[in-house]
């Protein structure tokens, strides 16, 4: 068991095998309107607008939940999540989706309890029964100041906060998994003892490959659920083995010091 590993997952195209925003819009028949509005506003604002359009056209939150419950999933990823949780890893989500979408899917998959924290755009159902989607960082009040990330969310700042919330004494090691351009900034915040798992041939992979030396963490790519599970479990086992070796070395050192500190026995 290891309590010294923090695993941070992106959600769309990482835990699930598509983009939850696009999935809901497409499945409920609003793709054309979505594409029409896409160039006119930030993506987070667009999703709030699309939820308004769905509600105006008679689509309920129950309709949205039913669509989310049939979203494409690779069950090897779910297996990896359950295994990592069972081994004592601290699992968290950092996603540019929203709380309603993520909570609905995690509950349907039976893995809600695996995650200690979910960082995403707030979503709630108002008194009229329509889903509202708000920005994680309220860019209408103030900018988060990062030029790499979309205005509503800087994942790098979230990783900074998580790192600062963990004392240096605990010596936690991070594994970060993602696919999108928004996962590049947090990858740059990882340290030398950490690991980043970018999805191969996706935007974050392309950005990292432009200059891998900018990333201090070890880079381990993955392409599908099977490879994600294999790479993640190998990294967890690697860290646990290193911890075990350090523990034995520390134990031996204490034993040696104890022997050396004893008074010599005179025959």
Short mmCIF file of N, CA and C in Angstrom, two decimals, residues 100-223:
data_model
loop_
_atom_site.label_atom_id
_atom_site.label_comp_id
_atom_site.label_asym_id
_atom_site.label_seq_id
_atom_site.Cartn_x
_atom_site.Cartn_y
_atom_site.Cartn_z
N UNK A 100 -21.66 18.59 -13.02
CA UNK A 100 -22.82 17.75 -13.30
C UNK A 100 -22.44 16.59 -14.21
N UNK A 101 -21.74 16.89 -15.30
CA UNK A 101 -21.34 15.85 -16.24
C UNK A 101 -20.44 14.81 -15.56
N UNK A 102 -19.42 15.29 -14.84
CA UNK A 102 -18.46 14.38 -14.22
C UNK A 102 -19.11 13.55 -13.13
N UNK A 103 -19.87 14.19 -12.25
CA UNK A 103 -20.53 13.45 -11.16
C UNK A 103 -21.49 12.39 -11.68
N UNK A 104 -22.22 12.74 -12.74
CA UNK A 104 -23.18 11.79 -13.32
C UNK A 104 -22.47 10.56 -13.86
N UNK A 105 -21.37 10.78 -14.58
CA UNK A 105 -20.64 9.66 -15.19
C UNK A 105 -19.93 8.82 -14.14
N UNK A 106 -19.27 9.47 -13.18
CA UNK A 106 -18.56 8.71 -12.13
C UNK A 106 -19.53 7.87 -11.31
N UNK A 107 -20.69 8.44 -11.00
CA UNK A 107 -21.69 7.69 -10.24
C UNK A 107 -22.19 6.49 -11.04
N UNK A 108 -22.42 6.70 -12.34
CA UNK A 108 -22.89 5.61 -13.20
C UNK A 108 -21.85 4.49 -13.28
N UNK A 109 -20.58 4.85 -13.28
CA UNK A 109 -19.50 3.87 -13.38
C UNK A 109 -19.16 3.25 -12.03
N UNK A 110 -19.69 3.81 -10.95
CA UNK A 110 -19.43 3.28 -9.62
C UNK A 110 -18.04 3.57 -9.09
N UNK A 111 -17.46 4.70 -9.50
CA UNK A 111 -16.09 5.03 -9.05
C UNK A 111 -16.01 6.40 -8.38
N UNK A 112 -17.14 6.97 -7.98
CA UNK A 112 -17.13 8.30 -7.34
C UNK A 112 -16.23 8.33 -6.11
N UNK A 113 -16.30 7.25 -5.31
CA UNK A 113 -15.56 7.22 -4.05
C UNK A 113 -14.05 7.11 -4.24
N UNK A 114 -13.61 6.83 -5.46
CA UNK A 114 -12.17 6.69 -5.72
C UNK A 114 -11.44 8.03 -5.71
N UNK A 115 -12.16 9.13 -5.87
CA UNK A 115 -11.52 10.43 -6.03
C UNK A 115 -11.70 11.31 -4.80
N UNK A 116 -10.58 11.83 -4.30
CA UNK A 116 -10.62 12.67 -3.11
C UNK A 116 -10.99 14.11 -3.44
N UNK A 117 -10.84 14.49 -4.72
CA UNK A 117 -11.10 15.89 -5.09
C UNK A 117 -11.39 15.97 -6.59
N UNK A 118 -12.38 16.78 -6.95
CA UNK A 118 -12.69 17.04 -8.36
C UNK A 118 -12.64 18.54 -8.59
N UNK A 119 -11.72 18.96 -9.44
CA UNK A 119 -11.57 20.37 -9.80
C UNK A 119 -12.10 20.56 -11.21
N UNK A 120 -13.20 21.28 -11.35
CA UNK A 120 -13.80 21.48 -12.67
C UNK A 120 -14.71 22.70 -12.64
N UNK A 121 -15.30 23.03 -13.77
CA UNK A 121 -16.22 24.17 -13.83
C UNK A 121 -17.51 23.83 -13.07
N UNK A 122 -17.97 24.72 -12.20
CA UNK A 122 -19.20 24.45 -11.45
C UNK A 122 -20.41 24.33 -12.37
N UNK A 123 -21.24 23.35 -12.12
CA UNK A 123 -22.51 23.19 -12.84
C UNK A 123 -23.62 22.94 -11.83
N UNK A 124 -24.76 23.52 -12.06
CA UNK A 124 -25.90 23.28 -11.17
C UNK A 124 -27.20 23.46 -11.95
N UNK A 125 -28.26 22.85 -11.44
CA UNK A 125 -29.57 22.95 -12.06
C UNK A 125 -30.35 24.04 -11.34
N UNK A 126 -30.78 25.08 -12.07
CA UNK A 126 -31.49 26.19 -11.43
C UNK A 126 -32.96 25.85 -11.17
N UNK A 127 -33.70 26.81 -10.62
CA UNK A 127 -35.10 26.57 -10.24
C UNK A 127 -35.98 26.25 -11.45
N UNK A 128 -35.56 26.69 -12.62
CA UNK A 128 -36.32 26.41 -13.83
C UNK A 128 -36.02 25.02 -14.39
N UNK A 129 -35.03 24.35 -13.80
CA UNK A 129 -34.68 23.01 -14.25
C UNK A 129 -33.66 22.98 -15.36
N UNK A 130 -33.00 24.10 -15.62
CA UNK A 130 -31.98 24.12 -16.67
C UNK A 130 -30.59 24.14 -16.06
N UNK A 131 -29.68 23.44 -16.74
CA UNK A 131 -28.31 23.32 -16.27
C UNK A 131 -27.54 24.60 -16.56
N UNK A 132 -26.93 25.15 -15.52
CA UNK A 132 -26.05 26.32 -15.65
C UNK A 132 -24.61 25.85 -15.52
N UNK A 133 -23.75 26.35 -16.40
CA UNK A 133 -22.33 26.02 -16.36
C UNK A 133 -21.54 27.31 -16.14
N UNK A 134 -20.77 27.35 -15.07
CA UNK A 134 -20.00 28.53 -14.70
C UNK A 134 -18.50 28.28 -14.90
N UNK A 135 -17.70 29.33 -15.02
CA UNK A 135 -16.24 29.14 -15.15
C UNK A 135 -15.58 28.82 -13.82
N UNK A 136 -14.57 27.98 -13.83
CA UNK A 136 -13.79 27.68 -12.62
C UNK A 136 -13.12 28.94 -12.11
N UNK A 137 -12.44 29.65 -13.01
CA UNK A 137 -11.91 30.97 -12.70
C UNK A 137 -12.84 32.00 -13.34
N UNK A 138 -13.41 32.89 -12.56
CA UNK A 138 -14.34 33.88 -13.10
C UNK A 138 -13.56 34.95 -13.86
N UNK A 139 -13.37 34.72 -15.16
CA UNK A 139 -12.54 35.63 -15.96
C UNK A 139 -13.22 36.97 -16.20
N UNK A 140 -14.52 37.07 -15.89
CA UNK A 140 -15.19 38.36 -16.01
C UNK A 140 -14.78 39.31 -14.90
N UNK A 141 -14.32 38.75 -13.77
CA UNK A 141 -13.86 39.57 -12.64
C UNK A 141 -12.36 39.82 -12.71
N UNK A 142 -11.60 38.77 -13.01
CA UNK A 142 -10.14 38.90 -13.08
C UNK A 142 -9.55 37.74 -13.86
N UNK A 143 -8.45 38.02 -14.56
CA UNK A 143 -7.76 36.98 -15.32
C UNK A 143 -6.91 36.13 -14.39
N UNK A 144 -6.78 34.84 -14.70
CA UNK A 144 -5.89 33.99 -13.91
C UNK A 144 -4.43 34.23 -14.27
N UNK A 145 -4.18 34.96 -15.36
CA UNK A 145 -2.83 35.41 -15.68
C UNK A 145 -1.98 34.45 -16.49
N UNK A 146 -2.50 33.28 -16.82
CA UNK A 146 -1.73 32.30 -17.58
C UNK A 146 -2.05 32.43 -19.07
N UNK A 147 -1.03 32.52 -19.88
CA UNK A 147 -1.22 32.69 -21.33
C UNK A 147 -1.35 31.35 -22.05
N UNK A 148 -1.07 30.25 -21.36
CA UNK A 148 -1.14 28.93 -22.00
C UNK A 148 -2.54 28.33 -21.94
N UNK A 149 -3.36 28.79 -21.00
CA UNK A 149 -4.62 28.13 -20.70
C UNK A 149 -5.83 28.96 -21.14
N UNK A 150 -7.01 28.32 -21.31
CA UNK A 150 -8.24 29.06 -21.62
C UNK A 150 -8.61 29.98 -20.46
N UNK A 151 -9.39 31.04 -20.72
CA UNK A 151 -9.67 32.04 -19.68
C UNK A 151 -10.38 31.50 -18.45
N UNK A 152 -11.15 30.43 -18.61
CA UNK A 152 -11.95 29.94 -17.49
C UNK A 152 -11.22 28.97 -16.56
N UNK A 153 -10.07 28.45 -16.98
CA UNK A 153 -9.38 27.48 -16.13
C UNK A 153 -7.91 27.37 -16.48
N UNK A 154 -7.06 27.57 -15.45
CA UNK A 154 -5.63 27.27 -15.56
C UNK A 154 -5.36 26.05 -14.70
N UNK A 155 -5.12 24.91 -15.34
CA UNK A 155 -4.86 23.69 -14.59
C UNK A 155 -3.52 23.74 -13.86
N UNK A 156 -2.60 24.55 -14.37
CA UNK A 156 -1.31 24.70 -13.71
C UNK A 156 -1.46 25.31 -12.32
N UNK A 157 -2.33 26.30 -12.18
CA UNK A 157 -2.58 26.91 -10.88
C UNK A 157 -3.21 25.92 -9.92
N UNK A 158 -4.05 25.04 -10.45
CA UNK A 158 -4.67 24.01 -9.60
C UNK A 158 -3.62 23.04 -9.08
N UNK A 159 -2.70 22.62 -9.96
CA UNK A 159 -1.61 21.73 -9.54
C UNK A 159 -0.73 22.44 -8.50
N UNK A 160 -0.46 23.73 -8.70
CA UNK A 160 0.31 24.50 -7.71
C UNK A 160 -0.37 24.42 -6.34
N UNK A 161 -1.68 24.61 -6.32
CA UNK A 161 -2.41 24.60 -5.06
C UNK A 161 -2.34 23.22 -4.40
N UNK A 162 -2.50 22.16 -5.20
CA UNK A 162 -2.44 20.82 -4.65
C UNK A 162 -1.05 20.54 -4.08
N UNK A 163 -0.02 20.95 -4.82
CA UNK A 163 1.35 20.74 -4.35
C UNK A 163 1.59 21.48 -3.03
N UNK A 164 1.10 22.70 -2.93
CA UNK A 164 1.31 23.51 -1.71
C UNK A 164 0.52 22.97 -0.53
N UNK A 165 -0.57 22.24 -0.81
CA UNK A 165 -1.40 21.70 0.27
C UNK A 165 -0.77 20.46 0.90
N UNK A 166 0.27 19.96 0.25
CA UNK A 166 0.96 18.75 0.73
C UNK A 166 2.33 19.16 1.26
N UNK A 167 2.61 18.81 2.50
CA UNK A 167 3.87 19.23 3.10
C UNK A 167 5.05 18.52 2.44
N UNK A 168 6.18 19.20 2.44
CA UNK A 168 7.40 18.62 1.85
C UNK A 168 7.84 17.37 2.61
N UNK A 169 7.48 17.29 3.88
CA UNK A 169 7.87 16.14 4.70
C UNK A 169 7.25 14.85 4.15
N UNK A 170 6.04 14.97 3.59
CA UNK A 170 5.34 13.78 3.11
C UNK A 170 5.96 13.20 1.84
N UNK A 171 6.68 14.02 1.09
CA UNK A 171 7.39 13.58 -0.12
C UNK A 171 6.46 12.86 -1.10
N UNK A 172 5.32 13.45 -1.37
CA UNK A 172 4.37 12.87 -2.33
C UNK A 172 4.95 12.95 -3.74
N UNK A 173 4.61 11.95 -4.54
CA UNK A 173 5.03 11.95 -5.94
C UNK A 173 3.78 11.96 -6.81
N UNK A 174 3.83 12.78 -7.85
CA UNK A 174 2.66 13.00 -8.70
C UNK A 174 2.76 12.22 -10.01
N UNK A 175 1.61 11.73 -10.45
CA UNK A 175 1.45 11.20 -11.80
C UNK A 175 0.30 11.98 -12.42
N UNK A 176 0.55 12.65 -13.54
CA UNK A 176 -0.49 13.46 -14.19
C UNK A 176 -0.83 12.86 -15.55
N UNK A 177 -2.14 12.64 -15.80
CA UNK A 177 -2.60 12.08 -17.07
C UNK A 177 -3.52 13.06 -17.78
N UNK A 178 -3.27 13.27 -19.08
CA UNK A 178 -4.14 14.15 -19.85
C UNK A 178 -3.93 14.01 -21.34
N UNK A 179 -4.74 14.76 -22.08
CA UNK A 179 -4.66 14.67 -23.54
C UNK A 179 -4.64 16.02 -24.24
N UNK A 180 -5.29 17.02 -23.64
CA UNK A 180 -5.53 18.27 -24.34
C UNK A 180 -4.46 19.33 -24.15
N UNK A 181 -4.58 20.42 -24.89
CA UNK A 181 -3.64 21.53 -24.77
C UNK A 181 -3.64 22.11 -23.36
N UNK A 182 -4.80 22.06 -22.70
CA UNK A 182 -4.90 22.56 -21.33
C UNK A 182 -4.13 21.75 -20.32
N UNK A 183 -3.67 20.54 -20.71
CA UNK A 183 -2.89 19.70 -19.82
C UNK A 183 -1.39 19.96 -19.92
N UNK A 184 -1.01 20.87 -20.82
CA UNK A 184 0.42 21.18 -20.99
C UNK A 184 0.92 22.02 -19.82
N UNK A 185 0.17 23.04 -19.44
CA UNK A 185 0.59 23.92 -18.34
C UNK A 185 0.83 23.15 -17.04
N UNK A 186 -0.09 22.27 -16.60
CA UNK A 186 0.20 21.52 -15.37
C UNK A 186 1.37 20.56 -15.52
N UNK A 187 1.62 20.09 -16.74
CA UNK A 187 2.77 19.20 -16.97
C UNK A 187 4.08 19.94 -16.68
N UNK A 188 4.09 21.24 -16.95
CA UNK A 188 5.28 22.06 -16.70
C UNK A 188 5.50 22.33 -15.22
N UNK A 189 4.47 22.14 -14.40
CA UNK A 189 4.55 22.42 -12.95
C UNK A 189 5.05 21.21 -12.16
N UNK A 190 5.14 20.05 -12.80
CA UNK A 190 5.58 18.84 -12.11
C UNK A 190 7.08 18.88 -11.85
N UNK A 191 7.52 18.10 -10.88
CA UNK A 191 8.92 18.11 -10.47
C UNK A 191 9.66 16.88 -11.00
N UNK A 192 10.96 16.83 -10.73
CA UNK A 192 11.81 15.77 -11.29
C UNK A 192 11.41 14.38 -10.82
N UNK A 193 10.88 14.25 -9.63
CA UNK A 193 10.49 12.95 -9.09
C UNK A 193 9.09 12.53 -9.54
N UNK A 194 8.43 13.38 -10.33
CA UNK A 194 7.06 13.12 -10.77
C UNK A 194 7.04 12.48 -12.15
N UNK A 195 5.82 12.17 -12.61
CA UNK A 195 5.63 11.54 -13.92
C UNK A 195 4.46 12.21 -14.64
N UNK A 196 4.58 12.37 -15.93
CA UNK A 196 3.47 12.87 -16.74
C UNK A 196 3.16 11.82 -17.80
N UNK A 197 1.84 11.57 -17.99
CA UNK A 197 1.39 10.58 -18.97
C UNK A 197 0.51 11.28 -20.01
N UNK A 198 1.13 11.85 -21.07
CA UNK A 198 0.35 12.48 -22.14
C UNK A 198 -0.18 11.44 -23.11
N UNK A 199 -1.38 11.65 -23.61
CA UNK A 199 -1.95 10.73 -24.61
C UNK A 199 -1.27 10.97 -25.95
N UNK A 200 -0.74 9.92 -26.53
CA UNK A 200 0.04 10.03 -27.76
C UNK A 200 -0.80 10.59 -28.91
N UNK A 201 -0.17 11.49 -29.67
CA UNK A 201 -0.76 12.09 -30.87
C UNK A 201 -2.00 12.93 -30.56
N UNK A 202 -2.11 13.41 -29.32
CA UNK A 202 -3.12 14.38 -28.93
C UNK A 202 -2.40 15.70 -28.63
N UNK A 203 -3.13 16.82 -28.48
CA UNK A 203 -2.48 18.14 -28.35
C UNK A 203 -1.39 18.23 -27.29
N UNK A 204 -1.60 17.67 -26.08
CA UNK A 204 -0.57 17.79 -25.05
C UNK A 204 0.69 17.03 -25.44
N UNK A 205 0.53 15.90 -26.11
CA UNK A 205 1.68 15.12 -26.60
C UNK A 205 2.48 15.95 -27.59
N UNK A 206 1.79 16.58 -28.53
CA UNK A 206 2.46 17.40 -29.54
C UNK A 206 3.21 18.57 -28.90
N UNK A 207 2.59 19.21 -27.90
CA UNK A 207 3.23 20.35 -27.24
C UNK A 207 4.47 19.91 -26.46
N UNK A 208 4.39 18.79 -25.77
CA UNK A 208 5.54 18.28 -25.02
C UNK A 208 6.66 17.88 -25.96
N UNK A 209 6.31 17.26 -27.09
CA UNK A 209 7.32 16.77 -28.04
C UNK A 209 8.08 17.90 -28.72
N UNK A 210 7.52 19.11 -28.74
CA UNK A 210 8.23 20.24 -29.34
C UNK A 210 9.53 20.53 -28.59
N UNK A 211 9.51 20.38 -27.27
CA UNK A 211 10.72 20.56 -26.46
C UNK A 211 10.54 19.82 -25.14
N UNK A 212 10.81 18.51 -25.15
CA UNK A 212 10.62 17.70 -23.94
C UNK A 212 11.47 18.17 -22.75
N UNK A 213 12.56 18.90 -23.02
CA UNK A 213 13.44 19.33 -21.93
C UNK A 213 12.75 20.34 -21.00
N UNK A 214 11.65 20.94 -21.45
CA UNK A 214 10.93 21.89 -20.61
C UNK A 214 10.15 21.20 -19.50
N UNK A 215 9.93 19.90 -19.67
CA UNK A 215 9.17 19.13 -18.68
C UNK A 215 10.16 18.40 -17.76
N UNK A 216 10.11 18.71 -16.46
CA UNK A 216 11.04 18.11 -15.50
C UNK A 216 10.66 16.66 -15.17
N UNK A 217 9.37 16.36 -15.20
CA UNK A 217 8.89 15.02 -14.85
C UNK A 217 9.26 14.02 -15.94
N UNK A 218 9.30 12.73 -15.56
CA UNK A 218 9.48 11.67 -16.54
C UNK A 218 8.24 11.59 -17.43
N UNK A 219 8.45 11.42 -18.74
CA UNK A 219 7.34 11.40 -19.70
C UNK A 219 7.07 9.96 -20.14
N UNK A 220 5.81 9.54 -19.97
CA UNK A 220 5.40 8.18 -20.36
C UNK A 220 4.08 8.29 -21.14
N UNK A 221 4.15 8.12 -22.46
CA UNK A 221 2.96 8.25 -23.29
C UNK A 221 2.06 7.03 -23.25
N UNK A 222 0.82 7.23 -23.67
CA UNK A 222 -0.15 6.13 -23.79
C UNK A 222 -1.10 6.46 -24.93
N UNK A 223 -1.67 5.43 -25.54
CA UNK A 223 -2.52 5.66 -26.71
C UNK A 223 -3.96 5.23 -26.51
#
